mmCIF file of C-alpha atoms in Angstrom:
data_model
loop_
_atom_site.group_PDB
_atom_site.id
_atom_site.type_symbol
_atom_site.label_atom_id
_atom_site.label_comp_id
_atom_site.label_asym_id
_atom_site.label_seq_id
_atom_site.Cartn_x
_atom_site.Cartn_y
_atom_site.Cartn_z
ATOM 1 C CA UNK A 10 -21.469 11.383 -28.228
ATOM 2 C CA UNK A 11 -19.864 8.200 -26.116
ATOM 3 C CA UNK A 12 -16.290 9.374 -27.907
ATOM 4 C CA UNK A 13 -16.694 13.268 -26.421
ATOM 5 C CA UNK A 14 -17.252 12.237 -22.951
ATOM 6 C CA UNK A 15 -14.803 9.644 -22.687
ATOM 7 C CA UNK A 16 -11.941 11.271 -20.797
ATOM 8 C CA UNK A 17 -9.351 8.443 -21.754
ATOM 9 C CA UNK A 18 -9.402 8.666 -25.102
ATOM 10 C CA UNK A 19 -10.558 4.868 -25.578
ATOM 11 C CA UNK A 20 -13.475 5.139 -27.997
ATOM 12 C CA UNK A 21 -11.688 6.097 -31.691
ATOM 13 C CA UNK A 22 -14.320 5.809 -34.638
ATOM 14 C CA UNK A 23 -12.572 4.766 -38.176
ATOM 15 C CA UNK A 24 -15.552 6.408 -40.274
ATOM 16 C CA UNK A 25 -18.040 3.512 -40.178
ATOM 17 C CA UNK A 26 -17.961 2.595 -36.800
ATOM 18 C CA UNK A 27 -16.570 2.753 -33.120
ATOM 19 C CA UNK A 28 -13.901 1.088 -31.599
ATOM 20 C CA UNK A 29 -13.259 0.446 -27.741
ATOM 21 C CA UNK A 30 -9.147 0.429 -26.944
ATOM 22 C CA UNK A 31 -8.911 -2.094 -23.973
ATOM 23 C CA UNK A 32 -5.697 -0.610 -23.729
ATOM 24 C CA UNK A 33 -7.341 2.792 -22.698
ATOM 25 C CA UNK A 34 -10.604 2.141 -21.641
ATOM 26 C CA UNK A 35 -10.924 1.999 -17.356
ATOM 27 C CA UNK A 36 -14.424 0.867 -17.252
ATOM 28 C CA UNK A 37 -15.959 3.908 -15.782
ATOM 29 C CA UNK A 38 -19.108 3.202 -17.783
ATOM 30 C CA UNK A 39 -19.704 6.486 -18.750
ATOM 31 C CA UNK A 40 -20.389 6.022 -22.521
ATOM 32 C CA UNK A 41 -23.216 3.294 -21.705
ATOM 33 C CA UNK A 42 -24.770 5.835 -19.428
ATOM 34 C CA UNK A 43 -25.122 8.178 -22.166
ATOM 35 C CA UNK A 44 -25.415 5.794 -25.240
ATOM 36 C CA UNK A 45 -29.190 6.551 -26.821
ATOM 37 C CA UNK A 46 -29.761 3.574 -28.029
ATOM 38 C CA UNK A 47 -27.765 1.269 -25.490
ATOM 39 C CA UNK A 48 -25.213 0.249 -27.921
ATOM 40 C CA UNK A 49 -22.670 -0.376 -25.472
ATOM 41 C CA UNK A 50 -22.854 -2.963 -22.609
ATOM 42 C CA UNK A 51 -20.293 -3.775 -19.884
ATOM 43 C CA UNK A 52 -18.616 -7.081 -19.035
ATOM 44 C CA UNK A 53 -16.667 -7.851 -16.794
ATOM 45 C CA UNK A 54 -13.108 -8.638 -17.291
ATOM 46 C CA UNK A 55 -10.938 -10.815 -15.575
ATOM 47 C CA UNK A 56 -7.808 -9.002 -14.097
ATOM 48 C CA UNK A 57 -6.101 -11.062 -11.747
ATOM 49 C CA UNK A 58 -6.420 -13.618 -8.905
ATOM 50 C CA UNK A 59 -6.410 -13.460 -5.308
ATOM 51 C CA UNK A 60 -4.890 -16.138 -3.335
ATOM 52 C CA UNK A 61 -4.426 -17.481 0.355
ATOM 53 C CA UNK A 62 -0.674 -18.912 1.707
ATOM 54 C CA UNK A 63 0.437 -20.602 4.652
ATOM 55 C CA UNK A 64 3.792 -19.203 5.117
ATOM 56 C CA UNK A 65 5.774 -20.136 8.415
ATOM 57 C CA UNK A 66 5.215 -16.144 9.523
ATOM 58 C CA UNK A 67 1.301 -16.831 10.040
ATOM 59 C CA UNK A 68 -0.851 -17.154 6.773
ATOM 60 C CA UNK A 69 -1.209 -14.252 3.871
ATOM 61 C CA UNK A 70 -3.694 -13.140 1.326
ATOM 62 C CA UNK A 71 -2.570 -11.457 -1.779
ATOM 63 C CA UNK A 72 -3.364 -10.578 -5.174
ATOM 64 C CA UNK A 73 -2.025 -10.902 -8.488
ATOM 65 C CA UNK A 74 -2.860 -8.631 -11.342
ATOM 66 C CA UNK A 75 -2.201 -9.287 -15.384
ATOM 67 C CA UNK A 76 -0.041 -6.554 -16.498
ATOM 68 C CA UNK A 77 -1.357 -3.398 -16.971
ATOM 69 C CA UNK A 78 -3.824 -3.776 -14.740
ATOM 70 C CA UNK A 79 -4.394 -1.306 -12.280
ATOM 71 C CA UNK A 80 -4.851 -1.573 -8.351
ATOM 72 C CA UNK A 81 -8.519 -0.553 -6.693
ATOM 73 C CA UNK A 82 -10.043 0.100 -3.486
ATOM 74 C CA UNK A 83 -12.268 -2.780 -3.948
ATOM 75 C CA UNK A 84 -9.659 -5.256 -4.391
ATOM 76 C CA UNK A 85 -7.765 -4.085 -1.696
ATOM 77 C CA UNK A 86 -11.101 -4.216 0.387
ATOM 78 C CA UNK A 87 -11.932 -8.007 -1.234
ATOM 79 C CA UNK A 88 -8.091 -8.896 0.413
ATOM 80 C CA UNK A 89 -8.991 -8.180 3.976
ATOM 81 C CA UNK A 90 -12.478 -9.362 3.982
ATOM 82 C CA UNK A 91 -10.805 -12.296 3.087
ATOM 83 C CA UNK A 92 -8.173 -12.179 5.514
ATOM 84 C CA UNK A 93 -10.579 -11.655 8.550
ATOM 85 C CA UNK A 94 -12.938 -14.244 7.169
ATOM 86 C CA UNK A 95 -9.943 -17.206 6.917
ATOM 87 C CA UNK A 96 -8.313 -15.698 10.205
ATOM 88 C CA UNK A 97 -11.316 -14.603 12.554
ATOM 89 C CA UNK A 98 -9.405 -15.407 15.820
ATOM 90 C CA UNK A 99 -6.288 -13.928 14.385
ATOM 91 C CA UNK A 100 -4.646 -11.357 17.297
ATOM 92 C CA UNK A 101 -2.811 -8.888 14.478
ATOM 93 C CA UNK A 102 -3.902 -8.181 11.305
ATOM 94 C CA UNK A 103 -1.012 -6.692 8.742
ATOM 95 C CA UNK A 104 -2.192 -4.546 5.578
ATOM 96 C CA UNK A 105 1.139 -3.556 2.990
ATOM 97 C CA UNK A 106 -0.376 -0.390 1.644
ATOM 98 C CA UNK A 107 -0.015 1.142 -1.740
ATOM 99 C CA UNK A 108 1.756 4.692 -2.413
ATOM 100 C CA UNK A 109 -0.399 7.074 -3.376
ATOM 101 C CA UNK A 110 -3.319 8.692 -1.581
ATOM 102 C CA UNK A 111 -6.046 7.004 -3.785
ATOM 103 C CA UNK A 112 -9.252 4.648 -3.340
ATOM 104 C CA UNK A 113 -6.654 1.810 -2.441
ATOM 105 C CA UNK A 114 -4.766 3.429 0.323
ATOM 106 C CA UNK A 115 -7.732 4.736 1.821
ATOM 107 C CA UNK A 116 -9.554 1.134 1.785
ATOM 108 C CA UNK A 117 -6.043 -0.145 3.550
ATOM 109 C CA UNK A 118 -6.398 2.645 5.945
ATOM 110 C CA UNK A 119 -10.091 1.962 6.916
ATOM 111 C CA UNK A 120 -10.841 -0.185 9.764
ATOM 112 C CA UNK A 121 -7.405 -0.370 11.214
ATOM 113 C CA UNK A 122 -6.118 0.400 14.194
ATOM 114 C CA UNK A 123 -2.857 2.384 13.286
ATOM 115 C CA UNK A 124 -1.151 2.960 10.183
ATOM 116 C CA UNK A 125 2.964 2.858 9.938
ATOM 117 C CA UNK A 126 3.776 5.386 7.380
ATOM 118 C CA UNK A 127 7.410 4.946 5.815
ATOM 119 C CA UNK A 128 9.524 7.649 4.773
ATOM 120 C CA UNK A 129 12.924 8.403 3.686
ATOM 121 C CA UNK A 130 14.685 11.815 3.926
ATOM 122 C CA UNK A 131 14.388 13.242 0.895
ATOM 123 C CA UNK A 132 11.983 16.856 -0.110
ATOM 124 C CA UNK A 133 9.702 14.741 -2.115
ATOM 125 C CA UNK A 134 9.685 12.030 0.763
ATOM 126 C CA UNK A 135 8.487 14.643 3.260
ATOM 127 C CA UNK A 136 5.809 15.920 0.687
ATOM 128 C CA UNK A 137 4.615 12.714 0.087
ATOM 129 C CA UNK A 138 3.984 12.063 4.000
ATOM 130 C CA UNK A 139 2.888 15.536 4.241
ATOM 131 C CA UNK A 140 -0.206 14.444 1.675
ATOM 132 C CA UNK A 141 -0.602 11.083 3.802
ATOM 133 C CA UNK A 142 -1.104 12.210 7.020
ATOM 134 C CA UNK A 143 -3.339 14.695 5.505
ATOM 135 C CA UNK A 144 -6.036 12.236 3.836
ATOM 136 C CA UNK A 145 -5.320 9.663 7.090
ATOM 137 C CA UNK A 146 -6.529 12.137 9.755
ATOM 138 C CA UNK A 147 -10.153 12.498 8.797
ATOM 139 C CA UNK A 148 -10.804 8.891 9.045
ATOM 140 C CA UNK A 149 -9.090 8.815 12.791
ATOM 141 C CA UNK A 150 -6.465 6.311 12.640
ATOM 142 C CA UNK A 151 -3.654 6.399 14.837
ATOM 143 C CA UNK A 152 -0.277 7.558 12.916
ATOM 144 C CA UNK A 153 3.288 6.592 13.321
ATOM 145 C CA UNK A 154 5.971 7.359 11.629
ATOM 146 C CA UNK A 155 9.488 5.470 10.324
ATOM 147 C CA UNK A 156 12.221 7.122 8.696
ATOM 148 C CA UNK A 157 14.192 4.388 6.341
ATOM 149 C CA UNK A 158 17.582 4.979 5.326
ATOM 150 C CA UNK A 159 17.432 8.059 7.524
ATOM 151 C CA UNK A 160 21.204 7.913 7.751
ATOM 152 C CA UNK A 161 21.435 9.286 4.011
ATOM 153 C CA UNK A 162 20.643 12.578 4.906
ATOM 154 C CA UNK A 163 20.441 14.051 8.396
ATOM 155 C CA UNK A 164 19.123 17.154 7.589
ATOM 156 C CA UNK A 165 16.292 15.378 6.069
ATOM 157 C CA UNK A 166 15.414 13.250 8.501
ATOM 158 C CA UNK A 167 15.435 16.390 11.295
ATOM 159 C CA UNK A 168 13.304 18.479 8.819
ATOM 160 C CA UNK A 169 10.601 14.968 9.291
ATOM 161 C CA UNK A 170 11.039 15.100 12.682
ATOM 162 C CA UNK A 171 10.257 18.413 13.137
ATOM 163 C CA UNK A 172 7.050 18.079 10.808
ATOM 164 C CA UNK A 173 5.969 15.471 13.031
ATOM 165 C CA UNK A 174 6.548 17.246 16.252
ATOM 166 C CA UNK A 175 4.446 19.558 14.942
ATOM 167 C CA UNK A 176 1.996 17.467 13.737
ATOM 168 C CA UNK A 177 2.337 15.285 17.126
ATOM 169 C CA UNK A 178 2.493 12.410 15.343
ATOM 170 C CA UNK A 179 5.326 9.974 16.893
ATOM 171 C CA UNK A 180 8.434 8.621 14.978
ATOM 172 C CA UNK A 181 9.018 5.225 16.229
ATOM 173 C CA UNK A 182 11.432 4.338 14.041
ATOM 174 C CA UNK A 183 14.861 5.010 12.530
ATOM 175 C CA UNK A 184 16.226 2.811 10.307
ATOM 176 C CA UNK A 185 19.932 3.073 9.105
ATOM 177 C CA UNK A 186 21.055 2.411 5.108
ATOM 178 C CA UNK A 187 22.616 -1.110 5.156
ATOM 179 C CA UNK A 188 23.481 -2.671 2.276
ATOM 180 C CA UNK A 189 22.777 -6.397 4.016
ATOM 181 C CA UNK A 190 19.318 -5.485 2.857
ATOM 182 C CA UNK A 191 19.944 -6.183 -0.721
ATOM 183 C CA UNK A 192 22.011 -8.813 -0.068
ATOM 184 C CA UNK A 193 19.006 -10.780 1.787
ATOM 185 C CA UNK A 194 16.638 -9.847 -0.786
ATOM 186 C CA UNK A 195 18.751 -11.432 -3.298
ATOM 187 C CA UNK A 196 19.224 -14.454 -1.501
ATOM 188 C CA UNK A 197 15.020 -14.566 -0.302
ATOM 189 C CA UNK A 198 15.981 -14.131 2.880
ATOM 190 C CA UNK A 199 13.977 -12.108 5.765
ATOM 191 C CA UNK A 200 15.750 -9.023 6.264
ATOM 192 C CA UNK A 201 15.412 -9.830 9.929
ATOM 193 C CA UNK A 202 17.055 -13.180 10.077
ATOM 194 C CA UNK A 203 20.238 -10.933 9.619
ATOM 195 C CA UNK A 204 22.584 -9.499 12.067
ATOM 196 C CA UNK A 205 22.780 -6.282 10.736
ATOM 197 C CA UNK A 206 22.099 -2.480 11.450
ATOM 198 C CA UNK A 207 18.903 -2.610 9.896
ATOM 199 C CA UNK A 208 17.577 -5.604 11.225
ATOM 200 C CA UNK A 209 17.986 -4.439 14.773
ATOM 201 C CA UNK A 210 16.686 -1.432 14.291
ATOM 202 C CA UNK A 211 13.685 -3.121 12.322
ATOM 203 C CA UNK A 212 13.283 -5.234 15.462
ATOM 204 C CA UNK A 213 13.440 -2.494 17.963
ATOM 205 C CA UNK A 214 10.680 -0.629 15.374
ATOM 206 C CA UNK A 215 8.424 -3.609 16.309
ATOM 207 C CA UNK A 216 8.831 -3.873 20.047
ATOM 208 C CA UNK A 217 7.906 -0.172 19.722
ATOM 209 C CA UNK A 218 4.678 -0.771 17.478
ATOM 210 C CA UNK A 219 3.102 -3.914 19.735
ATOM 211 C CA UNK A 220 4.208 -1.768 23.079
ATOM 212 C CA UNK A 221 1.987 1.235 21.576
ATOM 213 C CA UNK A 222 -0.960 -1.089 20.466
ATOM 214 C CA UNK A 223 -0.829 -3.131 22.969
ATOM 215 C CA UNK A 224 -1.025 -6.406 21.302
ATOM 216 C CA UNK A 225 1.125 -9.960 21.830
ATOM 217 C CA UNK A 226 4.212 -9.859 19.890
ATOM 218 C CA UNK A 227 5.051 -13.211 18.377
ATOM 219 C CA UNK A 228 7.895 -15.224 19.349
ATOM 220 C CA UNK A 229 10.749 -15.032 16.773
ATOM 221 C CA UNK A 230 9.600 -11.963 15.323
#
């Protein structure tokens, strides 16, 4: 009975008994629900760690999973409860967001004032905004829009502009390829702390966010 209804395959019985694949299994708990004679209990599992920085650009909270394991919208959620409970008085709060449109990027979304979604100019890039915008509207978030590399493909980024023209969402952001980029990255350097194409227009991109919010930019950022 627990083997039918499991939909990931992670109960396989070898004749005399069942075995649970940790490898499949993604604790939805359905095959205790319907276990007769409660057979099966739940545990829970350790999966990762969060943890709390001071970093010299203002302090972060992150997370660290085992591989294999998967993101949630609880997690995500745990991360900036803990964020706003270690930084109460803080005047910006920053959330990276997931891809997707699942339970995590819809616990990023909620609560915040504005979401930046990032693009590049590609068909699947504009479908995957397209999907985005679509499950950030209903929960009335303010939505801007950045075009990265936009420079690859002009057409493409037009076609995104258009979308959001129509959509009257605002681009507030265009930000050329650059191949300093990489060359930070591999050095751990802030992409910023470069003179470069893309770090200006990554700078202008934030005067343009703190102008529309309305918050205190911080000096040296």
């Amino acid at each position: 009975l627990c083997a039918a209804a499991c939909r990931f395959d992670a109960l396989n019985n070898n004749g005399t008994t069942s075995v649970v694949s940790l490898n499949h299994c993604e604790g939805c708990g359905v095959c205790r629900y319907l276990c007769p004679t409660q057979a099966v209990r739940m545990r829970p599992r350790v999966c990762g760690g969060i943890f709390y920085s001071e970093t010299r650009c203002g302090d972060l909270v992150h997370a660290r999973l085992i591989p294999g394991a998967a993101n949630s919208g609880l997690l995500v959620g745990s991360i900036k409860k803990i964020a706003l409970e270690r930084n109460s008085s803080c005047d910006l709060l920053l959330v990276d967001g997931p891809p997707g449109i699942g339970c995590p990027l819809r616990s990023t979304v909620t609560g915040m004032d504005a979401i930046l979604a990032v693009t590049e100019p590609s068909i699947s890039g504009l479908h995957d905004l397209e999907r985005l915008i679509k499950v950030c509207q209903p929960l009335r978030v303010n939505i801007l829009v950045a075009i990265n590399k936009y420079d690859l493909s002009i057409p493409g980024s037009d076609s995104i502009r258009a979308f959001c023209r129509t959509a009257g969402i605002p681009v507030v952001g265009a930000i050329p390829y650059d191949e300093s980029v990489m060359e930070a990255v591999r050095k751990g350097r802030l992409v910023t702390e470069h003179r470069s194409p893309a770090a200006q227009a990554i700078h202008s991109l934030w005067h343009e966010i703190v102008s529309i919010l309305g918050v205190r930019a911080v000096a040296g950022q």
